[in-house]
Amino acid sequence: MVQLNVMDDDKAWNLFNMNANLDNFSSEIIEVAMEVAKECGGLPLAILPLVRALRGKTLNGWKLAYHKISSSRLTHIEDVPKQRK
């Protein structure tokens, strides 16, 4: 078993945003990106590959990613805290 540190929502969003470089994106994409970041559960190992995969995607691409990650098993990993709302 490997212990992974989990970041709080603010730190996770900062990491996500810094790597996604969302400054010039629409507010709709940013809104979906925030939901995607939350679904990563504060795990940098989930955030970074996802951000890299989403660079340059359209709003539909971001929505599809959100749908896929929100229905994934990431939150079923042992000892990963449930999402903070």
Short mmCIF file of N, CA and C in Angstrom, two decimals:
data_model
loop_
_atom_site.label_atom_id
_atom_site.label_comp_id
_atom_site.label_asym_id
_atom_site.label_seq_id
_atom_site.Cartn_x
_atom_site.Cartn_y
_atom_site.Cartn_z
N MET A 1 0.85 -1.17 0.00
CA MET A 1 0.00 0.00 0.00
C MET A 1 0.90 1.24 0.00
N VAL A 2 0.53 2.22 -0.80
CA VAL A 2 1.29 3.46 -0.90
C VAL A 2 0.44 4.60 -0.38
N GLN A 3 0.99 5.39 0.51
CA GLN A 3 0.27 6.55 1.06
C GLN A 3 0.46 7.74 0.12
N LEU A 4 -0.63 8.34 -0.29
CA LEU A 4 -0.59 9.53 -1.13
C LEU A 4 -1.19 10.70 -0.36
N ASN A 5 -0.53 11.83 -0.44
CA ASN A 5 -1.07 13.02 0.20
C ASN A 5 -2.16 13.61 -0.67
N VAL A 6 -3.19 14.09 -0.02
CA VAL A 6 -4.32 14.70 -0.71
C VAL A 6 -4.31 16.19 -0.41
N MET A 7 -4.45 17.00 -1.45
CA MET A 7 -4.46 18.45 -1.28
C MET A 7 -5.89 18.92 -1.00
N ASP A 8 -5.98 20.06 -0.29
CA ASP A 8 -7.30 20.64 -0.10
C ASP A 8 -7.78 21.22 -1.43
N ASP A 9 -9.05 21.60 -1.50
CA ASP A 9 -9.65 22.07 -2.75
C ASP A 9 -8.92 23.25 -3.36
N ASP A 10 -8.52 24.23 -2.54
CA ASP A 10 -7.84 25.41 -3.06
C ASP A 10 -6.49 25.06 -3.68
N LYS A 11 -5.70 24.26 -3.00
CA LYS A 11 -4.40 23.87 -3.53
C LYS A 11 -4.56 23.02 -4.78
N ALA A 12 -5.54 22.13 -4.78
CA ALA A 12 -5.78 21.28 -5.95
C ALA A 12 -6.18 22.14 -7.14
N TRP A 13 -7.06 23.13 -6.91
CA TRP A 13 -7.47 24.01 -8.02
C TRP A 13 -6.28 24.83 -8.51
N ASN A 14 -5.45 25.33 -7.60
CA ASN A 14 -4.28 26.10 -8.03
C ASN A 14 -3.35 25.26 -8.90
N LEU A 15 -3.10 24.01 -8.50
CA LEU A 15 -2.27 23.12 -9.30
C LEU A 15 -2.91 22.87 -10.65
N PHE A 16 -4.19 22.60 -10.65
CA PHE A 16 -4.93 22.33 -11.88
C PHE A 16 -4.87 23.54 -12.81
N ASN A 17 -5.20 24.71 -12.29
CA ASN A 17 -5.25 25.93 -13.08
C ASN A 17 -3.87 26.32 -13.59
N MET A 18 -2.86 26.19 -12.74
CA MET A 18 -1.50 26.55 -13.13
C MET A 18 -1.03 25.68 -14.31
N ASN A 19 -1.39 24.42 -14.30
CA ASN A 19 -0.96 23.52 -15.36
C ASN A 19 -1.86 23.55 -16.58
N ALA A 20 -3.12 23.91 -16.39
CA ALA A 20 -4.05 23.99 -17.52
C ALA A 20 -3.96 25.34 -18.22
N ASN A 21 -3.45 26.35 -17.52
CA ASN A 21 -3.34 27.70 -18.08
C ASN A 21 -4.68 28.16 -18.66
N LEU A 22 -5.67 28.27 -17.80
CA LEU A 22 -7.04 28.57 -18.21
C LEU A 22 -7.35 30.06 -18.35
N ASP A 23 -6.33 30.91 -18.27
CA ASP A 23 -6.55 32.35 -18.27
C ASP A 23 -7.37 32.86 -19.46
N ASN A 24 -7.18 32.28 -20.63
CA ASN A 24 -7.87 32.78 -21.83
C ASN A 24 -9.03 31.90 -22.26
N PHE A 25 -9.51 31.06 -21.35
CA PHE A 25 -10.62 30.18 -21.68
C PHE A 25 -11.94 30.82 -21.29
N SER A 26 -13.01 30.32 -21.87
CA SER A 26 -14.34 30.84 -21.57
C SER A 26 -14.72 30.50 -20.13
N SER A 27 -15.66 31.27 -19.60
CA SER A 27 -16.13 31.00 -18.24
C SER A 27 -16.81 29.63 -18.16
N GLU A 28 -17.40 29.18 -19.26
CA GLU A 28 -18.04 27.86 -19.27
C GLU A 28 -17.00 26.75 -19.10
N ILE A 29 -15.89 26.86 -19.80
CA ILE A 29 -14.84 25.85 -19.67
C ILE A 29 -14.24 25.90 -18.26
N ILE A 30 -14.03 27.08 -17.75
CA ILE A 30 -13.47 27.21 -16.40
C ILE A 30 -14.40 26.58 -15.38
N GLU A 31 -15.70 26.78 -15.55
CA GLU A 31 -16.68 26.18 -14.64
C GLU A 31 -16.59 24.65 -14.67
N VAL A 32 -16.52 24.07 -15.85
CA VAL A 32 -16.40 22.62 -15.98
C VAL A 32 -15.05 22.17 -15.44
N ALA A 33 -14.00 22.94 -15.72
CA ALA A 33 -12.65 22.60 -15.23
C ALA A 33 -12.62 22.53 -13.71
N MET A 34 -13.34 23.42 -13.05
CA MET A 34 -13.40 23.40 -11.60
C MET A 34 -14.05 22.11 -11.10
N GLU A 35 -15.07 21.67 -11.80
CA GLU A 35 -15.74 20.42 -11.42
C GLU A 35 -14.81 19.23 -11.67
N VAL A 36 -14.09 19.27 -12.78
CA VAL A 36 -13.13 18.20 -13.08
C VAL A 36 -12.07 18.15 -11.98
N ALA A 37 -11.57 19.31 -11.59
CA ALA A 37 -10.54 19.38 -10.55
C ALA A 37 -11.07 18.79 -9.24
N LYS A 38 -12.30 19.08 -8.89
CA LYS A 38 -12.89 18.52 -7.66
C LYS A 38 -12.98 17.01 -7.73
N GLU A 39 -13.31 16.50 -8.90
CA GLU A 39 -13.44 15.05 -9.07
C GLU A 39 -12.11 14.33 -8.91
N CYS A 40 -11.01 15.06 -9.05
CA CYS A 40 -9.69 14.45 -8.88
C CYS A 40 -9.38 14.16 -7.41
N GLY A 41 -10.22 14.63 -6.52
CA GLY A 41 -10.09 14.29 -5.11
C GLY A 41 -8.84 14.81 -4.43
N GLY A 42 -8.24 15.87 -4.99
CA GLY A 42 -7.04 16.44 -4.38
C GLY A 42 -5.78 15.63 -4.63
N LEU A 43 -5.84 14.68 -5.55
CA LEU A 43 -4.70 13.83 -5.85
C LEU A 43 -3.89 14.39 -7.03
N PRO A 44 -2.67 14.86 -6.78
CA PRO A 44 -1.85 15.38 -7.87
C PRO A 44 -1.64 14.35 -8.98
N LEU A 45 -1.58 13.08 -8.62
CA LEU A 45 -1.40 12.02 -9.62
C LEU A 45 -2.62 11.86 -10.52
N ALA A 46 -3.74 12.40 -10.13
CA ALA A 46 -4.93 12.40 -10.98
C ALA A 46 -5.02 13.72 -11.74
N ILE A 47 -4.65 14.81 -11.09
CA ILE A 47 -4.79 16.14 -11.69
C ILE A 47 -3.86 16.33 -12.89
N LEU A 48 -2.59 16.07 -12.71
CA LEU A 48 -1.61 16.41 -13.74
C LEU A 48 -1.81 15.68 -15.07
N PRO A 49 -2.01 14.37 -15.08
CA PRO A 49 -2.24 13.71 -16.38
C PRO A 49 -3.54 14.17 -17.04
N LEU A 50 -4.55 14.43 -16.24
CA LEU A 50 -5.83 14.87 -16.79
C LEU A 50 -5.69 16.25 -17.42
N VAL A 51 -5.00 17.15 -16.75
CA VAL A 51 -4.79 18.50 -17.30
C VAL A 51 -4.06 18.41 -18.63
N ARG A 52 -3.03 17.59 -18.68
CA ARG A 52 -2.25 17.45 -19.92
C ARG A 52 -3.13 16.91 -21.05
N ALA A 53 -4.01 16.00 -20.73
CA ALA A 53 -4.89 15.42 -21.74
C ALA A 53 -5.94 16.42 -22.23
N LEU A 54 -6.30 17.38 -21.39
CA LEU A 54 -7.38 18.31 -21.74
C LEU A 54 -6.90 19.61 -22.39
N ARG A 55 -5.62 19.83 -22.43
CA ARG A 55 -5.11 21.07 -23.04
C ARG A 55 -5.61 21.17 -24.48
N GLY A 56 -6.17 22.34 -24.81
CA GLY A 56 -6.63 22.60 -26.16
C GLY A 56 -7.98 22.00 -26.52
N LYS A 57 -8.65 21.36 -25.58
CA LYS A 57 -9.95 20.75 -25.86
C LYS A 57 -11.05 21.81 -25.86
N THR A 58 -12.11 21.50 -26.55
CA THR A 58 -13.29 22.36 -26.60
C THR A 58 -14.12 22.16 -25.33
N LEU A 59 -15.17 22.95 -25.21
CA LEU A 59 -16.09 22.80 -24.08
C LEU A 59 -16.65 21.37 -24.05
N ASN A 60 -16.99 20.83 -25.20
CA ASN A 60 -17.52 19.46 -25.24
C ASN A 60 -16.48 18.46 -24.75
N GLY A 61 -15.22 18.67 -25.07
CA GLY A 61 -14.16 17.79 -24.59
C GLY A 61 -14.04 17.84 -23.08
N TRP A 62 -14.14 19.04 -22.51
CA TRP A 62 -14.08 19.20 -21.06
C TRP A 62 -15.28 18.53 -20.40
N LYS A 63 -16.47 18.71 -21.00
CA LYS A 63 -17.67 18.08 -20.43
C LYS A 63 -17.58 16.57 -20.49
N LEU A 64 -17.06 16.03 -21.59
CA LEU A 64 -16.89 14.59 -21.71
C LEU A 64 -15.92 14.08 -20.64
N ALA A 65 -14.83 14.81 -20.44
CA ALA A 65 -13.86 14.41 -19.41
C ALA A 65 -14.51 14.42 -18.03
N TYR A 66 -15.30 15.45 -17.75
CA TYR A 66 -16.00 15.52 -16.46
C TYR A 66 -16.92 14.32 -16.30
N HIS A 67 -17.67 14.01 -17.33
CA HIS A 67 -18.59 12.87 -17.26
C HIS A 67 -17.82 11.58 -16.98
N LYS A 68 -16.72 11.39 -17.68
CA LYS A 68 -15.95 10.15 -17.52
C LYS A 68 -15.33 10.06 -16.13
N ILE A 69 -14.74 11.16 -15.67
CA ILE A 69 -14.07 11.09 -14.35
C ILE A 69 -15.09 11.02 -13.22
N SER A 70 -16.24 11.65 -13.40
CA SER A 70 -17.24 11.61 -12.33
C SER A 70 -17.87 10.22 -12.20
N SER A 71 -17.79 9.43 -13.25
CA SER A 71 -18.32 8.06 -13.17
C SER A 71 -17.21 7.03 -13.03
N SER A 72 -15.97 7.51 -12.82
CA SER A 72 -14.84 6.60 -12.68
C SER A 72 -14.75 6.04 -11.28
N ARG A 73 -13.81 5.16 -11.06
CA ARG A 73 -13.62 4.52 -9.77
C ARG A 73 -12.63 5.26 -8.89
N LEU A 74 -12.20 6.45 -9.26
CA LEU A 74 -11.20 7.18 -8.48
C LEU A 74 -11.63 7.34 -7.03
N THR A 75 -12.88 7.62 -6.79
CA THR A 75 -13.34 7.83 -5.42
C THR A 75 -13.53 6.51 -4.67
N HIS A 76 -13.38 5.39 -5.36
CA HIS A 76 -13.54 4.09 -4.71
C HIS A 76 -12.20 3.53 -4.23
N ILE A 77 -11.12 4.26 -4.44
CA ILE A 77 -9.83 3.81 -3.96
C ILE A 77 -9.83 3.90 -2.44
N GLU A 78 -9.31 2.89 -1.80
CA GLU A 78 -9.32 2.82 -0.35
C GLU A 78 -8.68 4.06 0.27
N ASP A 79 -9.33 4.62 1.25
CA ASP A 79 -8.85 5.75 2.05
C ASP A 79 -8.80 7.08 1.31
N VAL A 80 -9.35 7.19 0.09
CA VAL A 80 -9.45 8.50 -0.55
C VAL A 80 -10.69 9.15 0.03
N PRO A 81 -10.54 10.35 0.62
CA PRO A 81 -11.70 10.98 1.24
C PRO A 81 -12.77 11.32 0.22
N LYS A 82 -13.99 11.29 0.67
CA LYS A 82 -15.10 11.69 -0.20
C LYS A 82 -14.97 13.16 -0.54
N GLN A 83 -15.61 13.55 -1.63
CA GLN A 83 -15.53 14.94 -2.07
C GLN A 83 -16.06 15.89 -1.01
N ARG A 84 -15.35 17.00 -0.87
CA ARG A 84 -15.78 18.05 0.05
C ARG A 84 -16.66 19.01 -0.71
N LYS A 85 -17.84 19.23 -0.27
CA LYS A 85 -18.78 20.12 -0.96
C LYS A 85 -18.91 21.42 -0.21
#
